[in-house]
PDB file of C-alpha atoms in Angstrom:
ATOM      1  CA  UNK O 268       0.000   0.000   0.000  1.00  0.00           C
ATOM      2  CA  UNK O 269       1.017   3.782  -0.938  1.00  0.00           C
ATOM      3  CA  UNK O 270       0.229   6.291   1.712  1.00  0.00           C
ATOM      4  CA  UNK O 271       0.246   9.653   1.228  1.00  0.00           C
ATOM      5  CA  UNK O 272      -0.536  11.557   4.455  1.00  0.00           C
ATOM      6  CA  UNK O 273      -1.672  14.866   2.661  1.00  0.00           C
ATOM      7  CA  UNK O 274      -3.885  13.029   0.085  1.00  0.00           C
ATOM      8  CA  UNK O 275      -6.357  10.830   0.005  1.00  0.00           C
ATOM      9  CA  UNK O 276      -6.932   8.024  -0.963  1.00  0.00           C
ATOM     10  CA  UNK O 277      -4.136   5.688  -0.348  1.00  0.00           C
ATOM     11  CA  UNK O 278      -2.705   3.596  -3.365  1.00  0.00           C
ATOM     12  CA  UNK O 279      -2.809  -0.050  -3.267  1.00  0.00           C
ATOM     13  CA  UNK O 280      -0.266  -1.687  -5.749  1.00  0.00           C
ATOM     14  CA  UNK O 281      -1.390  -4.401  -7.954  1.00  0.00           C
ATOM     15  CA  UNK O 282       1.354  -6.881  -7.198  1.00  0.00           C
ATOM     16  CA  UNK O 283      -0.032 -10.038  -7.734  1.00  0.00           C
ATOM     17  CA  UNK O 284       1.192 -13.642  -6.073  1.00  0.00           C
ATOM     18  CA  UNK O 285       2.179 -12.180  -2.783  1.00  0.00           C
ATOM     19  CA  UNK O 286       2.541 -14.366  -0.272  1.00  0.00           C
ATOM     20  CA  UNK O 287       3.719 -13.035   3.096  1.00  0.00           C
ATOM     21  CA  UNK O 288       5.867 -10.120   3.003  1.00  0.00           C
ATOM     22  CA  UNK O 289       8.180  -9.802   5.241  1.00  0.00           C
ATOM     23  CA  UNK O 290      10.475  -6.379   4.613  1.00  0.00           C
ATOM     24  CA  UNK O 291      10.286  -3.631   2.134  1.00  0.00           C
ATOM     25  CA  UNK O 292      13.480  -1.508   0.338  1.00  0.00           C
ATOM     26  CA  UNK O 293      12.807   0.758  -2.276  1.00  0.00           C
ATOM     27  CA  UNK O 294      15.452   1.973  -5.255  1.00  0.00           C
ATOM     28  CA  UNK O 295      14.603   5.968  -6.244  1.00  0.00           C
ATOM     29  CA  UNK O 296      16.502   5.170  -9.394  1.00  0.00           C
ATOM     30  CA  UNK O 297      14.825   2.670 -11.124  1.00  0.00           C
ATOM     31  CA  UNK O 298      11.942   3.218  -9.262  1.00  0.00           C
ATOM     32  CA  UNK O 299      11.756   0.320  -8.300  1.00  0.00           C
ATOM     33  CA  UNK O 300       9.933  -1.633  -5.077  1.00  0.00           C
ATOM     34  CA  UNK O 301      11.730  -4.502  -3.111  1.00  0.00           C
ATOM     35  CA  UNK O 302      10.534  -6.743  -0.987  1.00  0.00           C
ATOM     36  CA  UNK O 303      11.052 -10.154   1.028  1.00  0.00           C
ATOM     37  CA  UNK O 304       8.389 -13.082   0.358  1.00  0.00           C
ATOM     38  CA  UNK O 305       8.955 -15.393   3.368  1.00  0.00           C
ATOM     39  CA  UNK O 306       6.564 -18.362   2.179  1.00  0.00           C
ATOM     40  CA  UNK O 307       8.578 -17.773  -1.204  1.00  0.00           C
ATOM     41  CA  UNK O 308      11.817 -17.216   0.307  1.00  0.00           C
ATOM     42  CA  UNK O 309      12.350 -14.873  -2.296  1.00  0.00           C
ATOM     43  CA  UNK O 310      13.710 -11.206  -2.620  1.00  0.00           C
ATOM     44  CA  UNK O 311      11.409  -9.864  -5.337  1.00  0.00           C
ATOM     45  CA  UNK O 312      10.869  -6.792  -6.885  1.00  0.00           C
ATOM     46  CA  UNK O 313       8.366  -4.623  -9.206  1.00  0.00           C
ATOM     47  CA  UNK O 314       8.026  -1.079 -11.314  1.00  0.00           C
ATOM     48  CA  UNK O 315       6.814   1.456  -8.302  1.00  0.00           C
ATOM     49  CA  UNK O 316       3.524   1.180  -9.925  1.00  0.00           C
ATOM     50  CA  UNK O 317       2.841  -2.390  -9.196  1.00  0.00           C
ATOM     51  CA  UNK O 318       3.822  -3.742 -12.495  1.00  0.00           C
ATOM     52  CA  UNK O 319       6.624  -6.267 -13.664  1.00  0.00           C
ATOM     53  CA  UNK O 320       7.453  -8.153 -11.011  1.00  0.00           C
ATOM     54  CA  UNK O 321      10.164 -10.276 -10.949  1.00  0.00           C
ATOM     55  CA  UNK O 322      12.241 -12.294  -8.564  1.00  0.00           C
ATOM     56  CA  UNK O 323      15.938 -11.191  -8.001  1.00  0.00           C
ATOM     57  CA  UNK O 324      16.750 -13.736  -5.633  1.00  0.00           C
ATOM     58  CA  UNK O 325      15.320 -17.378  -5.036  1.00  0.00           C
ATOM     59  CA  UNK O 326      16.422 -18.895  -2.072  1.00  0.00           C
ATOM     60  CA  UNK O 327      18.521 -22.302  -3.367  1.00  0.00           C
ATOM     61  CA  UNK O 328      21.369 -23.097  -1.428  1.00  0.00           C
ATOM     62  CA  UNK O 329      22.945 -26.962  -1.086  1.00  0.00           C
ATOM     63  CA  UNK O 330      20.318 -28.599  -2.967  1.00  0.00           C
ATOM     64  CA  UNK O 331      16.499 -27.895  -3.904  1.00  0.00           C
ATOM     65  CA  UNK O 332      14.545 -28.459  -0.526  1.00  0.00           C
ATOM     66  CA  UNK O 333      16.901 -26.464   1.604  1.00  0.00           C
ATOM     67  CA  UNK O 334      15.953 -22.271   1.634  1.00  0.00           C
ATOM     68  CA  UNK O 335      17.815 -19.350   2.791  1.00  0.00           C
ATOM     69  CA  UNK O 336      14.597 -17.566   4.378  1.00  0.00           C
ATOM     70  CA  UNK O 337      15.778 -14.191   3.820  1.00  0.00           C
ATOM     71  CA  UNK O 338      15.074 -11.954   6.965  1.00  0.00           C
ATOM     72  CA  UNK O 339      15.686  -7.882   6.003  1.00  0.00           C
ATOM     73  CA  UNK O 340      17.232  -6.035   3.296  1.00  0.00           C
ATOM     74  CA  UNK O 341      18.664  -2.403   2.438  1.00  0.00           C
ATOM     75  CA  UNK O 342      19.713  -0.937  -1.113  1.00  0.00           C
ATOM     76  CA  UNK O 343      23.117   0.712  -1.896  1.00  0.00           C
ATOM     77  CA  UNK O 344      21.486   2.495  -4.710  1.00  0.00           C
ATOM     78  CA  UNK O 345      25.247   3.773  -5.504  1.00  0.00           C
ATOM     79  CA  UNK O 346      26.897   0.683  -6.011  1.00  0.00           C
ATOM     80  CA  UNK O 347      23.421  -0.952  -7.095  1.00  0.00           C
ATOM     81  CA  UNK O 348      24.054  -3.785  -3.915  1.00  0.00           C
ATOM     82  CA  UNK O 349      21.476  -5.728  -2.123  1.00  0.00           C
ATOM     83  CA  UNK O 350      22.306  -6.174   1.179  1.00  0.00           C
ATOM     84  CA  UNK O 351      20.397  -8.924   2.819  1.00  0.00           C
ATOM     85  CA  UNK O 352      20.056 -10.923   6.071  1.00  0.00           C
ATOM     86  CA  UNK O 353      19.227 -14.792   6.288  1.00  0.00           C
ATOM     87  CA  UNK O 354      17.659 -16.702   9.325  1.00  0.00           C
ATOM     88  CA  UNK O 355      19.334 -20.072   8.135  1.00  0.00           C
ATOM     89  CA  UNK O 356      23.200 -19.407   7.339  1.00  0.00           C
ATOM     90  CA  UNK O 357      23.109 -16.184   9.718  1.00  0.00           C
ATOM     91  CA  UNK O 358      25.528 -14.077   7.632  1.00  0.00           C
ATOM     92  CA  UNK O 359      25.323 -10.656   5.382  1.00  0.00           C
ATOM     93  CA  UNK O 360      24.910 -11.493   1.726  1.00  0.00           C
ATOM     94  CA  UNK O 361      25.217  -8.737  -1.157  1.00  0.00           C
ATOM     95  CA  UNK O 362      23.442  -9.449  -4.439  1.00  0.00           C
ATOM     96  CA  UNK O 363      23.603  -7.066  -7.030  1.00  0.00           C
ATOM     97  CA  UNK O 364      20.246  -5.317  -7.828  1.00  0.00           C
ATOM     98  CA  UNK O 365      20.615  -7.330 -11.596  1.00  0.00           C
ATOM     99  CA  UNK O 366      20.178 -10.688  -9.379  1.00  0.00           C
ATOM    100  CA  UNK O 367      24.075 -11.549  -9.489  1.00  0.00           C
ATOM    101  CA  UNK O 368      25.428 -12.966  -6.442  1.00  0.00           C
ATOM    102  CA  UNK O 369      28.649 -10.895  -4.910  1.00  0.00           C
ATOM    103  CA  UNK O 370      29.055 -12.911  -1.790  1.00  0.00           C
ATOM    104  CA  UNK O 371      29.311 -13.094   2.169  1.00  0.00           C
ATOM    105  CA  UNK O 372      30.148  -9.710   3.221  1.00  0.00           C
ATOM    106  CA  UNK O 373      30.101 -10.969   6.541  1.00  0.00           C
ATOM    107  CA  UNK O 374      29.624 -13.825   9.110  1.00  0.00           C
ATOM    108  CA  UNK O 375      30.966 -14.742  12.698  1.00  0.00           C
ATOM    109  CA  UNK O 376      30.381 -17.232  15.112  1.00  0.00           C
ATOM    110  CA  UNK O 377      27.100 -17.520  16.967  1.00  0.00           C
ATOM    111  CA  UNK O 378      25.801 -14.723  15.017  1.00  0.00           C
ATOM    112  CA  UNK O 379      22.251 -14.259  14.311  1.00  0.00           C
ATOM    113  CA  UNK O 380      21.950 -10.553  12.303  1.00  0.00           C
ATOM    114  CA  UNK O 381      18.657  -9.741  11.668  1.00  0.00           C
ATOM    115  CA  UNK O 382      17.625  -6.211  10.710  1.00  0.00           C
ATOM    116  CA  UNK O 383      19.968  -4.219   8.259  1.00  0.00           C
ATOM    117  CA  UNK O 384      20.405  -0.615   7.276  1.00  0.00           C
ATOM    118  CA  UNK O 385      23.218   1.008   4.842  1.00  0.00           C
ATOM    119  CA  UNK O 386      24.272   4.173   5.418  1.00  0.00           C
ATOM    120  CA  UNK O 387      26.628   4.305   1.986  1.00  0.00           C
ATOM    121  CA  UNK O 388      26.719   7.620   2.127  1.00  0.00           C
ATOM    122  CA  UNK O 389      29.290   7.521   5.017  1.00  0.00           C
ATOM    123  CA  UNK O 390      30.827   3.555   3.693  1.00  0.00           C
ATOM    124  CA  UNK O 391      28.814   1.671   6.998  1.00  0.00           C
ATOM    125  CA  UNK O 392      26.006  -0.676   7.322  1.00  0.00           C
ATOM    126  CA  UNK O 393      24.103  -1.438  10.642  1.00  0.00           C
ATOM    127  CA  UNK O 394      22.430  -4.525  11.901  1.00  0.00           C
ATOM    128  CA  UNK O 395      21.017  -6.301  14.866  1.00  0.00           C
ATOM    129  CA  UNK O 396      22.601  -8.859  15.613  1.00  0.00           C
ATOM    130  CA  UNK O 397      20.321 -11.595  17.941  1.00  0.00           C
ATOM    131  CA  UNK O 398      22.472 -13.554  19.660  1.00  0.00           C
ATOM    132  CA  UNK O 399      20.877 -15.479  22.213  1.00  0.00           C
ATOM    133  CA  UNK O 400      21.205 -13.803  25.784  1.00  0.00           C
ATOM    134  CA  UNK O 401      23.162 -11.033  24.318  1.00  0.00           C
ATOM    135  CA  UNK O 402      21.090  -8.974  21.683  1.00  0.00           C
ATOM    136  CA  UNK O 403      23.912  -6.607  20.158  1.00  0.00           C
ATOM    137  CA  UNK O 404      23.228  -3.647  17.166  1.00  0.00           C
ATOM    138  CA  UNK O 405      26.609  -3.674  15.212  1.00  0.00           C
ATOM    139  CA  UNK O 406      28.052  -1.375  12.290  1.00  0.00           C
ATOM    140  CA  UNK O 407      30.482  -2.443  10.203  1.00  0.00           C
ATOM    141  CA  UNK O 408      31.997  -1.154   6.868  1.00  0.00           C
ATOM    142  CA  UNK O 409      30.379  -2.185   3.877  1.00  0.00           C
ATOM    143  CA  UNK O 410      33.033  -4.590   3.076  1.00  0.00           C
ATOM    144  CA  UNK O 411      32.477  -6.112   6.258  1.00  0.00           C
ATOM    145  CA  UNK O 412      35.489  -4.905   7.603  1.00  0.00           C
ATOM    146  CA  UNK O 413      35.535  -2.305  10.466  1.00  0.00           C
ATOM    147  CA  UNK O 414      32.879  -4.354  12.533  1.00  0.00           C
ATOM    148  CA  UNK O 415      32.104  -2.454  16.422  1.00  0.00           C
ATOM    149  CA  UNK O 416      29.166  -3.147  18.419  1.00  0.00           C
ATOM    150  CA  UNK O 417      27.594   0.037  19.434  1.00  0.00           C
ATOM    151  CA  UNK O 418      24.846  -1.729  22.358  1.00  0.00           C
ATOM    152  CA  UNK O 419      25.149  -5.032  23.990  1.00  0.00           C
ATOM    153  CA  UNK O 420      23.399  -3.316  26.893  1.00  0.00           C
ATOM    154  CA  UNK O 421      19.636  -2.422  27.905  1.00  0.00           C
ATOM    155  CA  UNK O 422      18.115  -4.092  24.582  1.00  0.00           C
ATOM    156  CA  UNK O 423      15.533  -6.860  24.247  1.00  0.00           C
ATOM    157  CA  UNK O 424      14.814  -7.256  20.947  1.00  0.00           C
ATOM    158  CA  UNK O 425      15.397  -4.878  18.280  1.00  0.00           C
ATOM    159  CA  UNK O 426      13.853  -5.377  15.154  1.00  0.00           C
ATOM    160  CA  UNK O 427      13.741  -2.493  12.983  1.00  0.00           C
ATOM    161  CA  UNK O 428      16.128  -0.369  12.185  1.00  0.00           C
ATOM    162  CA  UNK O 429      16.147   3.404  10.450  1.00  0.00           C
ATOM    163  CA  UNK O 430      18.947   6.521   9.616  1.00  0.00           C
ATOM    164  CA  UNK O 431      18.059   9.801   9.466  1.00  0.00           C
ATOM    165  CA  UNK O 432      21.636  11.398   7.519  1.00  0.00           C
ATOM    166  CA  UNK O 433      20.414  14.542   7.708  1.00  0.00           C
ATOM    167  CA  UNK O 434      20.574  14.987  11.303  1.00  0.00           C
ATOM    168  CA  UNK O 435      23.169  11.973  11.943  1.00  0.00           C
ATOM    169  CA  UNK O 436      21.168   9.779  13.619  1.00  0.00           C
ATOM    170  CA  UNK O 437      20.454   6.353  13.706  1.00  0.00           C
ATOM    171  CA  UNK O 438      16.655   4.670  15.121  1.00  0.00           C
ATOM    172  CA  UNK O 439      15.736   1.106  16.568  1.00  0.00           C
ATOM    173  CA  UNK O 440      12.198   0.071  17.773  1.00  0.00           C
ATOM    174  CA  UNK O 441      12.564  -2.781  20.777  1.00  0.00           C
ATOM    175  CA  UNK O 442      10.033  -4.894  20.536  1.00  0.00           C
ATOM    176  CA  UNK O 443      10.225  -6.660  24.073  1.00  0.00           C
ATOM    177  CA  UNK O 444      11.442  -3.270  25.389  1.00  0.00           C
ATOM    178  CA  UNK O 445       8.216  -1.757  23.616  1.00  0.00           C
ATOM    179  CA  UNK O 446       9.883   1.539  22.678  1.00  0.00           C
ATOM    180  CA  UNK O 447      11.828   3.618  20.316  1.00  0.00           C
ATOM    181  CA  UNK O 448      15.499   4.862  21.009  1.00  0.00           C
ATOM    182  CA  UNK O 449      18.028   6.946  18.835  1.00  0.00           C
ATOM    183  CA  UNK O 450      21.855   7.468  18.771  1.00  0.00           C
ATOM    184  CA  UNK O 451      24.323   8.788  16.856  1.00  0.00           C
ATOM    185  CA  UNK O 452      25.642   7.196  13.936  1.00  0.00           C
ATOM    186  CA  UNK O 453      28.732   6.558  16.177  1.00  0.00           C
ATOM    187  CA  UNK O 454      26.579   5.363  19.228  1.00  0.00           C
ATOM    188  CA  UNK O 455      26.842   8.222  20.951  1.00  0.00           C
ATOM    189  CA  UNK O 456      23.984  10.382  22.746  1.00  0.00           C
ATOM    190  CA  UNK O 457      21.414   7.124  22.996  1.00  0.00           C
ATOM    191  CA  UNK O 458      17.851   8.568  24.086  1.00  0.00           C
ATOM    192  CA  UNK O 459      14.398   7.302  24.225  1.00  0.00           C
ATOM    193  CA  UNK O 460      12.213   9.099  21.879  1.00  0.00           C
ATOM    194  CA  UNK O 461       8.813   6.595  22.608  1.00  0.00           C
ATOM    195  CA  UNK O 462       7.946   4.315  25.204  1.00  0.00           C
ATOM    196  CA  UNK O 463       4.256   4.997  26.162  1.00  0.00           C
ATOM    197  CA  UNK O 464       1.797   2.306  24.514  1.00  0.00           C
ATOM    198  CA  UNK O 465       3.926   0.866  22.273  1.00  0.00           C
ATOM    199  CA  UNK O 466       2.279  -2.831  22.280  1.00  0.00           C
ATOM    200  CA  UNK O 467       4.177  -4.834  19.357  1.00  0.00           C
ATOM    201  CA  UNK O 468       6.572  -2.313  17.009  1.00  0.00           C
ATOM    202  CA  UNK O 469       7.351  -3.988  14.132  1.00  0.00           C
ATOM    203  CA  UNK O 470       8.876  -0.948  11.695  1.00  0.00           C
ATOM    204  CA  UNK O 471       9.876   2.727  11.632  1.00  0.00           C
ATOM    205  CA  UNK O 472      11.181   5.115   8.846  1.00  0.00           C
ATOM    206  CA  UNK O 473      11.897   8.841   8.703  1.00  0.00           C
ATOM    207  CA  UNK O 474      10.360  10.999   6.862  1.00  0.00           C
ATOM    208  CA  UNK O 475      10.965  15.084   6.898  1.00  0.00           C
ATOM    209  CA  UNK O 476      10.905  15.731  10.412  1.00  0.00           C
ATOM    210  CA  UNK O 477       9.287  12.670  11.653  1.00  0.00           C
ATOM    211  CA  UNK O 478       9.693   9.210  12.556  1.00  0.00           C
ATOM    212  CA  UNK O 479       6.832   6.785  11.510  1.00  0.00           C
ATOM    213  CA  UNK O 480       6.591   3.132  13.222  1.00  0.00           C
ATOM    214  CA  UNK O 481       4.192   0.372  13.094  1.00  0.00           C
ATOM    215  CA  UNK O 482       2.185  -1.457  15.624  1.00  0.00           C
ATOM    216  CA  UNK O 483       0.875  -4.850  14.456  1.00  0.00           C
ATOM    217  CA  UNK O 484      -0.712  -5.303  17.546  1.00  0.00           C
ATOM    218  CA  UNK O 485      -2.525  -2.194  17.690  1.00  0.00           C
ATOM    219  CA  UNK O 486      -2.909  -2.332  13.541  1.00  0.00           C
ATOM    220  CA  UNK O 487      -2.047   1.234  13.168  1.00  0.00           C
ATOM    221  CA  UNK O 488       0.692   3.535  11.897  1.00  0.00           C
ATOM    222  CA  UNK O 489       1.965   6.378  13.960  1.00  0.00           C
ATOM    223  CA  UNK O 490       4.455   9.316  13.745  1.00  0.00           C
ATOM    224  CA  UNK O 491       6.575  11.722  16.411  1.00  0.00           C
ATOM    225  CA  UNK O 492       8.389  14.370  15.846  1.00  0.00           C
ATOM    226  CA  UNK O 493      12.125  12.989  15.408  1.00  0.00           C
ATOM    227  CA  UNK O 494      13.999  15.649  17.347  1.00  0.00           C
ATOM    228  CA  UNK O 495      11.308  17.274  20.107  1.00  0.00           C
ATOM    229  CA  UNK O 496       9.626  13.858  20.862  1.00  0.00           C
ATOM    230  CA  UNK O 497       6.277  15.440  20.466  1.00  0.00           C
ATOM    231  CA  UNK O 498       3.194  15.375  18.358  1.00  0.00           C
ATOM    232  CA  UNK O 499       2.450  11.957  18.766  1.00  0.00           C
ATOM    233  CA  UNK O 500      -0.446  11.304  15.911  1.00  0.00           C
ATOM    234  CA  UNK O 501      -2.168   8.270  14.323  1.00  0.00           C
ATOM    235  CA  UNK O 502      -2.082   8.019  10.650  1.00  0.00           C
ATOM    236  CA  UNK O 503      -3.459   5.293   9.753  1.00  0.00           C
ATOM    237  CA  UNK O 504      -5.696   2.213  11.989  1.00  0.00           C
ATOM    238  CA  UNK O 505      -7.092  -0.557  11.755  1.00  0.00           C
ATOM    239  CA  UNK O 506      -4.934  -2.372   9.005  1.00  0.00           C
ATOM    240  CA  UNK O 507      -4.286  -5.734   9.899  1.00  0.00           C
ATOM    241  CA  UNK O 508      -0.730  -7.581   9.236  1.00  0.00           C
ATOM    242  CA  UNK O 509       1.350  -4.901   9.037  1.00  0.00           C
ATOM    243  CA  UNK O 510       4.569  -6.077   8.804  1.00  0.00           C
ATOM    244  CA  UNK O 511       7.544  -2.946   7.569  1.00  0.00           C
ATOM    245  CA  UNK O 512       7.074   0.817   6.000  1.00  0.00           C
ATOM    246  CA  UNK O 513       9.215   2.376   4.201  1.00  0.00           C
ATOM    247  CA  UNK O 514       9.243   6.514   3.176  1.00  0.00           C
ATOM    248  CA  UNK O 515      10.705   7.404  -0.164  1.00  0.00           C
ATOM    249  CA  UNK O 516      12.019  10.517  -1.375  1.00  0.00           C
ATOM    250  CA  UNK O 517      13.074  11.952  -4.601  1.00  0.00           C
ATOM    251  CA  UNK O 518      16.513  11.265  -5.581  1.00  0.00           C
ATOM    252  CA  UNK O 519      18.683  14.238  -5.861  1.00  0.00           C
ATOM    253  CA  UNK O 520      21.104  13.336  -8.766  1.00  0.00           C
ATOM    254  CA  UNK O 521      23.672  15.987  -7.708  1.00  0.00           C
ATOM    255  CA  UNK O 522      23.871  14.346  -4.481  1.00  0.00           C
ATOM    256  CA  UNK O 523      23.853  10.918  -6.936  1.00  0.00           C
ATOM    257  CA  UNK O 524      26.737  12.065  -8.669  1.00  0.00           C
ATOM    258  CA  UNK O 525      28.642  13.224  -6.029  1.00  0.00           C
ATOM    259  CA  UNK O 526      28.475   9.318  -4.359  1.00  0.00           C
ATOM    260  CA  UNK O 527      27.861   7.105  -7.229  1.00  0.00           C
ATOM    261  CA  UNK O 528      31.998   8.028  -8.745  1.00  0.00           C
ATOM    262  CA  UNK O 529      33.319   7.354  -5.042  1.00  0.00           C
TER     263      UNK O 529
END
């Protein structure tokens, strides 16, 4: 579904054969929608329109019966990478966005990374990684090199993860915790921005001056103000299986440029 908050009514995309859809990317230069079909284990993707979908990734791996069940995703719309997270192998893959495979970006014992966000803009992605007992969120260069926990410390789970570069800052919804914290993109200056009737959090973005999460348990979509915590508001209820949102901006190809010849 397309949601506009100053017009009405909201879009729904003719996308046909979904299944369950797990996590949502989207690529302002193409224009093109991603997304992560768990009973399909299957990245797929389609126009921003609804039309031509295709799958860019089937999940094969060691034989016919056995599926990677990809978990999140992010786009490096510079370098035209996938980077996505699996619940069976429990490493980072990158696929380009033409459906080649690049590789294992990275992997480590014990690990369990779940939620990803790149940040190519400054050369790191972020993750959540779920070990058991110790819940960390991690950065690492996009390489996989430079790897650094930022928290190992007063999380439950934290499933969703969202940057805001414009202000620096990166966002995390808890959902055992049931709230919403911020940092730094170094991990500095953590704060709670939300923890009143939060039930089940499930997804955030940022948008303009405001981050938007979901509540799957409530079946709504909400936004605060990013920076004064304020202005709680509803803006949308009573959808049911909400699983990730996503906002999406108009791609500034001076800024495109600038990052796409690094």
């Amino acid at each position: 579904m397309v949601m506009d908050e100053h017009q009405s009514p909201d879009i729904i995309l003719p996308i046909h054969s979904l299944r369950n859809v797990r996590a949502i990317d989207y690529d302002p230069l193409d224009k093109q929608l991603y997304w992560i079909d768990s009973k399909q284990n299957a990245i797929r993707r389609a126009q921003e329109n609804g039309n031509m979908s295709m799958t860019v990734v089937w999940s094969q791996v060691g034989g016919p019966n056995l599926g990677l069940q990809p978990f999140d995703l992010s786009i490096d719309i510079y370098s035209r990478f996938i980077y996505w997270t699996s619940e069976v192998t429990n490493v980072i893959n990158v696929t380009r966005t033409d459906g080649s495979r690049v590789g294992v970006v990275l992997r480590g014992e014990h690990d369990r990374p779940r939620a990803i966000v790149v940040n190519p803009e400054r050369g790191y992605m972020y993750f959540t990684n779920l070990q058991e007992r110790s819940p960390k969120i991690e950065r690492a260069a996009l390489d996989g090199t430079e790897r650094e926990v930022l928290f190992f410390s007063g999380l439950g789970k934290p499933v969703a993860l969202a940057i805001d570069n414009e202000v620096g800052k990166l966002f995390w919804v808890d959902s055992d915790l049931r709230r919403i914290e911020s940092s730094d993109l170094s991990g500095a200056n953590r704060i709670v921005i939300e923890d009143s009737n939060i039930l089940q959090p499930v997804g955030l973005t940022v948008f303009g001056n405001h981050l938007y999460w979901i509540d799957r348990q409530q079946q709504m979509i909400e936004r605060i103000d990013k920076t004064t915590r304020e202005g709680r508001t509803k803006i949308q209820a009573r959808i049911a299986s909400l699983s990730d949102i996503h906002a999406v901006y108009d791609l500034d190809m001076s800024e495109y440029s600038k990052y796409s010849d690094l």
